[in-house]
Coordinates of C-alpha atoms in Angstrom, one line a residue:
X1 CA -1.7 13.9 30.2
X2 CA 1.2 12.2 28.4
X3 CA 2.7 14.6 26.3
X4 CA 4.0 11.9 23.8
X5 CA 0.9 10.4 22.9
X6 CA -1.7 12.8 21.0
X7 CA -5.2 13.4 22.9
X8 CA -7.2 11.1 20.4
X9 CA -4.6 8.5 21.8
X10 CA -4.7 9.4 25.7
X11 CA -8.8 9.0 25.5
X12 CA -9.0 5.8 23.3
X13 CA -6.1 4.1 25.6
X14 CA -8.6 5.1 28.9
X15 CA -11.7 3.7 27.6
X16 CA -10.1 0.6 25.9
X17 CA -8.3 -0.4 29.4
X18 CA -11.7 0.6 31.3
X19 CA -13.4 -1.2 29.1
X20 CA -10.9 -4.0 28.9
X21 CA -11.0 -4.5 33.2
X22 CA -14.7 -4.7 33.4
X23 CA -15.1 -0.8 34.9
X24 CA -17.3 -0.2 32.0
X25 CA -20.2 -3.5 31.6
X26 CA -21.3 -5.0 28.7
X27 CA -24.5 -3.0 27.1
X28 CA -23.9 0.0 29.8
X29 CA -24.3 3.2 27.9
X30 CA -20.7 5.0 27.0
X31 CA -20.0 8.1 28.2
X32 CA -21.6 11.5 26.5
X33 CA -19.1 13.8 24.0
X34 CA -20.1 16.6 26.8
X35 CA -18.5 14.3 29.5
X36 CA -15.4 13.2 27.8
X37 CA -14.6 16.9 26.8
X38 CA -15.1 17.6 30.2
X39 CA -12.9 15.3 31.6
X40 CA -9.5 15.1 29.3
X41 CA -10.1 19.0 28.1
X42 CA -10.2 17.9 24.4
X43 CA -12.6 18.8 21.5
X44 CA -15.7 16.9 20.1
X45 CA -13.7 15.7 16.7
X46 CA -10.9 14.4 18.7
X47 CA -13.3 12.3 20.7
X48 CA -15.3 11.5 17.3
X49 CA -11.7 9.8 16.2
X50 CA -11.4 8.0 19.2
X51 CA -14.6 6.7 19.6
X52 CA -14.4 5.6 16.0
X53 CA -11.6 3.5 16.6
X54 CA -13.3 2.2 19.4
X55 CA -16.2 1.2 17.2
X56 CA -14.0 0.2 14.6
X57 CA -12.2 -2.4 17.4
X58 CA -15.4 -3.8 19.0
X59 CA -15.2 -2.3 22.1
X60 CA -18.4 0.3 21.5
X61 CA -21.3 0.0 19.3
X62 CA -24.0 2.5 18.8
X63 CA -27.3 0.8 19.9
X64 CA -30.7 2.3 17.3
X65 CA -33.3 4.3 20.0
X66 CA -30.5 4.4 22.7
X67 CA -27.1 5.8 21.6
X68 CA -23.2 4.2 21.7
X69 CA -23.1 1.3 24.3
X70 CA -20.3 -1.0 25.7
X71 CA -19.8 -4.2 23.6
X72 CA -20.8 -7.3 24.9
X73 CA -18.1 -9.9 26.1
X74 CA -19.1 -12.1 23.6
X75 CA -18.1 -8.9 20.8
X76 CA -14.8 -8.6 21.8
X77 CA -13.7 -12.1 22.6
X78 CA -14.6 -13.0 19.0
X79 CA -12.4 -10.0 17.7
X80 CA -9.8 -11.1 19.7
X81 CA -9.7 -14.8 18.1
X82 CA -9.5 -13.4 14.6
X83 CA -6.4 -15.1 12.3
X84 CA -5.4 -13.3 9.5
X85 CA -2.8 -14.4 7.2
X86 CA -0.5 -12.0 4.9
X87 CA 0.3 -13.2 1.3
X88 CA 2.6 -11.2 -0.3
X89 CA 4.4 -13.5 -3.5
X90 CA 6.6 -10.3 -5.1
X91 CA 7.9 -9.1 -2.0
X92 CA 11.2 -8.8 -3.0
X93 CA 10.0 -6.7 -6.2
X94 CA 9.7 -3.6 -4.6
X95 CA 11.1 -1.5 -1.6
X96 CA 6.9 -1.5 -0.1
X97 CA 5.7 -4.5 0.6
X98 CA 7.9 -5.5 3.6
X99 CA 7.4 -2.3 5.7
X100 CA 3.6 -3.2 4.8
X101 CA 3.7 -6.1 6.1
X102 CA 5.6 -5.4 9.5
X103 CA 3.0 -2.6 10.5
X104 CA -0.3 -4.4 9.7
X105 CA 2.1 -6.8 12.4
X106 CA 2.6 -3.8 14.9
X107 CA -1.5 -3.4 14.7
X108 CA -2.0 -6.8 15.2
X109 CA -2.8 -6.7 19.4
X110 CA -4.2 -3.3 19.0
X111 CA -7.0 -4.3 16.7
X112 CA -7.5 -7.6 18.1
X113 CA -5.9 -9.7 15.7
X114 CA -3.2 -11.6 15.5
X115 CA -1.3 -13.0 12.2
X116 CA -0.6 -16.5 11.0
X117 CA 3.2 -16.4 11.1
X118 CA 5.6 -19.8 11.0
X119 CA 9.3 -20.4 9.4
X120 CA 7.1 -22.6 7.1
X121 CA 5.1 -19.5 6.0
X122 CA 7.7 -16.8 6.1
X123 CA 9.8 -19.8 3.9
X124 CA 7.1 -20.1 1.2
X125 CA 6.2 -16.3 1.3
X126 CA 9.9 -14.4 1.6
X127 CA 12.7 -17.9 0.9
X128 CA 13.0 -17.7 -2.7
X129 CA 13.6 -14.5 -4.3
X130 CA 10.1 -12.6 -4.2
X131 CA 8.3 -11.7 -7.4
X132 CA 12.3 -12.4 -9.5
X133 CA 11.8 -16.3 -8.4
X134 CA 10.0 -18.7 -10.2
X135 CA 8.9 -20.5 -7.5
X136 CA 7.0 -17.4 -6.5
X137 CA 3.5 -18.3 -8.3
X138 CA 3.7 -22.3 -7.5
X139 CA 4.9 -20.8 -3.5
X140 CA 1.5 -18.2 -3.5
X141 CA -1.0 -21.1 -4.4
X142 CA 0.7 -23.3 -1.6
X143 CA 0.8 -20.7 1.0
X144 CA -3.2 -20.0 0.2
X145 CA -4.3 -23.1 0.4
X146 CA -2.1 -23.9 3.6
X147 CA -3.9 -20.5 5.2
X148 CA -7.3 -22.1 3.7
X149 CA -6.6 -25.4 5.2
X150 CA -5.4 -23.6 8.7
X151 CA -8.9 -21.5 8.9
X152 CA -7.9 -18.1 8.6
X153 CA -10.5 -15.0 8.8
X154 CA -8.8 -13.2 6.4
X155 CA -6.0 -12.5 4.0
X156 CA -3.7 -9.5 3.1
X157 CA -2.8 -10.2 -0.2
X158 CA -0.1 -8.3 -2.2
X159 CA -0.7 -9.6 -6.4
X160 CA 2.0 -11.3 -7.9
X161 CA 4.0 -9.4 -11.0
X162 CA 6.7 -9.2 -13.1
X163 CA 6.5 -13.0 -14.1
X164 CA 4.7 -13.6 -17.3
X165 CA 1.6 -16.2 -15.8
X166 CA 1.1 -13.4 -13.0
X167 CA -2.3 -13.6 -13.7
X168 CA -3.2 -16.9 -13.6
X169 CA -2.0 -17.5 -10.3
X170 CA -3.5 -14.6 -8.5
X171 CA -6.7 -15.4 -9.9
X172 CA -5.7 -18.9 -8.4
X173 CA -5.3 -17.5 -5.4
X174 CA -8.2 -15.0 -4.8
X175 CA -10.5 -18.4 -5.8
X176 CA -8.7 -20.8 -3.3
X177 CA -10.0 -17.7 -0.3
X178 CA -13.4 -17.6 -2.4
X179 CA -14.0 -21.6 -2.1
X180 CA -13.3 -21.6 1.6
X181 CA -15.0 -18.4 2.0
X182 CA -12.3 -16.2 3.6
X183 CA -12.6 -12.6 2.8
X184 CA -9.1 -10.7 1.2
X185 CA -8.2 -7.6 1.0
X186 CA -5.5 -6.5 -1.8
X187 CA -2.7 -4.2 -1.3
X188 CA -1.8 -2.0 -3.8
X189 CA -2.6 -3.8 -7.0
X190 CA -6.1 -4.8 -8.3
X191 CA -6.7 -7.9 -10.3
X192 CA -8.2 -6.4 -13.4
X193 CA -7.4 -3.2 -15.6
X194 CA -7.8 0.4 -15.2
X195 CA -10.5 1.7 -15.1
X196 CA -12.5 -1.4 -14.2
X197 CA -13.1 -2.3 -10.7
X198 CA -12.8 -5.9 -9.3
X199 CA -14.6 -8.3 -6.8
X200 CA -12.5 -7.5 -3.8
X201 CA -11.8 -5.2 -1.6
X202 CA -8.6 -2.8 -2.6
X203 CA -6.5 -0.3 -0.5
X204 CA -3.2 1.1 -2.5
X205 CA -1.5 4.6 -3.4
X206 CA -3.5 6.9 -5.9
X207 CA -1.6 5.8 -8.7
X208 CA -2.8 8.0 -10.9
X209 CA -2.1 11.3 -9.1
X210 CA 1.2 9.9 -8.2
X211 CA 2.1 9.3 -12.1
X212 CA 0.3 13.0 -12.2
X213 CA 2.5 14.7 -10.0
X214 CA 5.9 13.2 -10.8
X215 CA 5.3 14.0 -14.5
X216 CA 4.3 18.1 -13.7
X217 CA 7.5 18.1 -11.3
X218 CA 9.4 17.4 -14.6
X219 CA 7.7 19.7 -16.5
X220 CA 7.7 22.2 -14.1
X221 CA 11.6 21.8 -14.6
X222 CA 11.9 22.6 -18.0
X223 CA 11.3 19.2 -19.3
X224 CA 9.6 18.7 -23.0
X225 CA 10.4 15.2 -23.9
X226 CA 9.6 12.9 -21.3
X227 CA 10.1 9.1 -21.3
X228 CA 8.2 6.4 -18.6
X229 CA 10.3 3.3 -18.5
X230 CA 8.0 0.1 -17.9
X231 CA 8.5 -3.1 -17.9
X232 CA 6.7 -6.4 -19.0
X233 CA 4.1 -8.1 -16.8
X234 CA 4.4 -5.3 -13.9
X235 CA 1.4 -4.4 -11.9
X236 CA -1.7 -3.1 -13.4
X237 CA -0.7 -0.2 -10.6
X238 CA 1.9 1.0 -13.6
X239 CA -1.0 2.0 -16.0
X240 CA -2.4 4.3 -13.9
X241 CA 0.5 6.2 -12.9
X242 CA 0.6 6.7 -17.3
X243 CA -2.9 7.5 -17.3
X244 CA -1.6 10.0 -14.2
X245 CA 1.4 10.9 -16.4
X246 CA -0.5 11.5 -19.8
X247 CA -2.8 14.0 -18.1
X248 CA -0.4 15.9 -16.7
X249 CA 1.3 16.6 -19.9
X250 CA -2.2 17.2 -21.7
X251 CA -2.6 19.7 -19.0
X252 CA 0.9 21.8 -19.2
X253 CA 0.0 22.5 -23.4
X254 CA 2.4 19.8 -24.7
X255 CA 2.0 17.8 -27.4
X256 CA 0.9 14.1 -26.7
X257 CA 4.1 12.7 -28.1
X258 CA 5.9 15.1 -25.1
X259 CA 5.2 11.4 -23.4
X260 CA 6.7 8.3 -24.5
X261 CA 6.6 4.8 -23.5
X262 CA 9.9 2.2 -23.3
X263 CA 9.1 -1.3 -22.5
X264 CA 11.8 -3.4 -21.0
X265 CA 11.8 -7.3 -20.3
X266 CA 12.3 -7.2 -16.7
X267 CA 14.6 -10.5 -16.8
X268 CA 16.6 -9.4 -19.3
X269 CA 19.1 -7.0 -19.9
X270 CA 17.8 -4.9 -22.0
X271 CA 19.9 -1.9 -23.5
X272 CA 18.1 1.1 -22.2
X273 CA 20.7 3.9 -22.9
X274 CA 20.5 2.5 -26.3
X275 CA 16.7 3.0 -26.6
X276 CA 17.2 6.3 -24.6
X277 CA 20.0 7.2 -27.3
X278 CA 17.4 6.2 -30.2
X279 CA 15.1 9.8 -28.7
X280 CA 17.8 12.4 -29.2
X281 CA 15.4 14.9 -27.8
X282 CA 14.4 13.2 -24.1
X283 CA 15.1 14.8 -21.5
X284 CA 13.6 13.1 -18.6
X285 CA 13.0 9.7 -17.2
X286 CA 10.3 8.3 -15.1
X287 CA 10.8 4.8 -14.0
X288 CA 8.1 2.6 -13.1
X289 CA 10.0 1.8 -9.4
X290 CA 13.1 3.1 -7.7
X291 CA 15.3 -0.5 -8.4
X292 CA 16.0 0.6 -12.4
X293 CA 16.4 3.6 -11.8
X294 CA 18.9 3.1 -9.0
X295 CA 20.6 0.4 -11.2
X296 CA 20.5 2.9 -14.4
X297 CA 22.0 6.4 -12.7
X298 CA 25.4 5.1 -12.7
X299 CA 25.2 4.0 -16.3
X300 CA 23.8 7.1 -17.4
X301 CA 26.9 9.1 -16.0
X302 CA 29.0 6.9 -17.1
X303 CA 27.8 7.1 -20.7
X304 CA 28.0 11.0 -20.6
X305 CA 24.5 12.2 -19.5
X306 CA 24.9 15.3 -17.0
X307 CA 22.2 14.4 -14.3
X308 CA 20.5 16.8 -13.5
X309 CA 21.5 19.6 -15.5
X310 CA 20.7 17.9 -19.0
X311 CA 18.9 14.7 -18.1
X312 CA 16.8 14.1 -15.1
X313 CA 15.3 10.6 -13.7
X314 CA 12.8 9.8 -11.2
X315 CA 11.4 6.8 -9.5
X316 CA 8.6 5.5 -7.0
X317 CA 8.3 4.1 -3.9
X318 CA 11.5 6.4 -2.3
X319 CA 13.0 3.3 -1.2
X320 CA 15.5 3.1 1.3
X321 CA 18.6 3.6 -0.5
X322 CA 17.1 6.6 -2.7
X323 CA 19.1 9.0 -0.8
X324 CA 21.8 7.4 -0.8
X325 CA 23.1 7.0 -4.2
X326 CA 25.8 8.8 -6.1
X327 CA 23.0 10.9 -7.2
X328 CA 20.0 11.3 -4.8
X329 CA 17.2 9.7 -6.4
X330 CA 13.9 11.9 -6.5
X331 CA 11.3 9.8 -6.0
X332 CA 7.8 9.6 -4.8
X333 CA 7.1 8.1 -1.2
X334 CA 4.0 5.4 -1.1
X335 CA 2.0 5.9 2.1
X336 CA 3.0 2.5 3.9
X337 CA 1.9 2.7 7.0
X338 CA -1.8 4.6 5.6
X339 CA -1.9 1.2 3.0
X340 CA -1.3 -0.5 6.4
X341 CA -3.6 0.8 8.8
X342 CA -6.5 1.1 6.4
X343 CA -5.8 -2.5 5.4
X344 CA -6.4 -3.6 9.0
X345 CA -9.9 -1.6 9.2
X346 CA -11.0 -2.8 5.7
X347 CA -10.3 -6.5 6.2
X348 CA -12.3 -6.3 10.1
X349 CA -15.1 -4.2 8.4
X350 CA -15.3 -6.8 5.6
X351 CA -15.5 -9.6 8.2
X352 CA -18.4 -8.0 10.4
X353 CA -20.7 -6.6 7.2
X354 CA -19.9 -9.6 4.4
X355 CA -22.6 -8.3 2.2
X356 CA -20.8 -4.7 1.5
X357 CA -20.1 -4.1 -1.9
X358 CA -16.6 -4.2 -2.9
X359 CA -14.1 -1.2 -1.9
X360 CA -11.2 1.3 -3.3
X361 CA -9.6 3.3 -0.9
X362 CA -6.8 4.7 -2.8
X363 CA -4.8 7.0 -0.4
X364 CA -2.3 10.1 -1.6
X365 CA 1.6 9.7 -1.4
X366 CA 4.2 12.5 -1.4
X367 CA 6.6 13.5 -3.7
X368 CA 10.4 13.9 -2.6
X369 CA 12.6 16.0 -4.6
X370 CA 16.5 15.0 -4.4
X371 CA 19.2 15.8 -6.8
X372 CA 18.3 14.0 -9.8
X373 CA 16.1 16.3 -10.8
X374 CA 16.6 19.5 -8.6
X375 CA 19.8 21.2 -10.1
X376 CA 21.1 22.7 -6.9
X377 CA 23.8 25.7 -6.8
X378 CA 27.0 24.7 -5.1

């Protein structure tokens, strides 16, 4: 066996070439569990995964009265003619979306798929700025009704924020797919408040355990007074890591007000030291993405806060520069390439069972402690 692939790997690779060259015909029965275990030596939930994935792919399909068979040519040509298109209008918000993107590309040939990409699309999706531009919303309607207009099976879509008509247009959007009947699935961000659940399907980070757990790591530092910088029209995403946040301090025995809330105007330069000055007794910040934070460390020190030892800040997403600041920025990681992966099986299952009722998959980060809020001894 090939030691640098796992054994789930090694047995889903044989069957999908087998498969693939004809060895295996359309509607023949697929080999038993016993027989597979018997002949790569691996156990009976390492061939449930790959035979899943195999299932999931259209390359098997379990056949009522007569057990898993070999999909029929006709199966897997039709998954392999699938378009999908990725519409994501903030993608220069955040540090997430463009890793997203590039490994629902990666799974693109091994899932049978392959993705609408021009210069004319990457222009109208990535040319002007990302969720800062105002082109963004007028560039998201375009680029759905170009993916409408080319036929695509389905749609990625990222929900615009951080622009004050956010909603509008991705409600804009999501009915451009419904009228030509292409199925989407969101990433990350729903199109209508905690706790209500919307019309389409959703895969993102638990939101609320990540606000949950970054608020106990303060607490379990010492902190009493803790502030959550937001800003205005950010994702609904935001909310729930509060909710996360607000139940984690309920939990430890603090007061309620142990939690406040600063609002910012994301376009403008608000004076956040000032507010921050205006709560003599915080200790703590969690910001709603690592990109104020980042952009706030240095003004902290400069204005006389001792960070960690008196002050500590904390972002999300762990984007790539986290670790490399003058502080290390503690932050915690979202689960790209989970987001990606199930993306990919939620939008395929969507297309072969239409009539399922709308999905949440939300899918556990991790959190990584750095220096700005570990106090470490030199």
């Amino acid at each position: 066996m090939d030691k640098r692939k796992s054994k789930m790997q090694i047995v889903y690779d044989f069957f999908k070439s087998e498969i693939e060259s004809g060895s295996y015909l359309p509607g023949e029965l697929f080999p038993s569990e016993a027989h597979i275990a018997s002949q790569f030596n691996v156990s009976r939930p390492t061939i449930a995964k790959a035979k899943n994935l195999l299932r999931e792919q259209g390359f098997i399909a379990k056949k009522k009265g007569y057990g898993t068979i070999v999909a029929s040519n006709k199966q897997l040509n039709k998954r392999q003619e699938f378009k999908f298109g990725v519409l994501i209008p903030s993608i220069g918000a955040t540090g997430i979306f463009e890793p997203i993107w590039g490994m629902i590309a990666d799974r693109s040939s091994a899932n049978g798929f392959k993705l609408v990409v021009n210069e004319e699309n990457f222009s109208l999706m990535w040319g002007r700025g990302g969720g800062n531009s105002e082109h963004s919303g007028k560039n998201a309607e375009l680029l759905a009704r170009k993916y409408a207009d080319e036929g695509v099976d389905g749609i990625f879509f990222a929900p615009l924020e951080l622009t004050e008509d956010a909603d509008e247009i991705n409600q804009k959007v999501v009915e451009i797919c419904k009228d030509a009947e292409i199925p989407v699935v969101l990433l990350d961000n729903d199109l209508v408040d905690y706790p209500q659940a919307g019309d389409w399907d959703l895969v993102c980070l638990d939101h609320v355990e990540a606000g949950y757990t970054v608020a106990k790591h303060l607490i379990d530092t010492g902190c009493k007074k803790i502030i959550f910088l937001t800003a205005e029209y950010v994702a609904r995403t935001i909310y729930k890591r509060i909710v996360g946040a607000r139940m984690a301090v309920e939990q430890s025995g603090l007061p309620a007000e142990a939690l406040e809330i600063i609002t910012i105007r994301w376009s403008k330069d608000d004076d956040v030291i000032k507010k921050l000055k205006n709560i003599p007794d915080a200790d703590s910040l969690i910001c709603f993405n690592d990109t104020p934070a980042a952009t706030l460390i240095p003004k902290l020190l400069a204005d006389g806060y001792h960070i960690p030892a008196d002050f500590k800040i904390i972002g999300f997403d762990d984007s790539s520069y986290a670790e490399l600041l003058k502080i290390p920025l503690s932050s915690y990681r979202q689960p790209c390439e989970a987001i990606a992966e199930n993306a990919v099986k939620m939008l395929l299952t969507r297309i072969e069972n239409p009539d399922l009722p709308p999905r949440i998959l939300s899918i556990r980060g991790e959190l990584v402690p750095r220096e700005s809020t570990v106090v470490t001894n030199l």
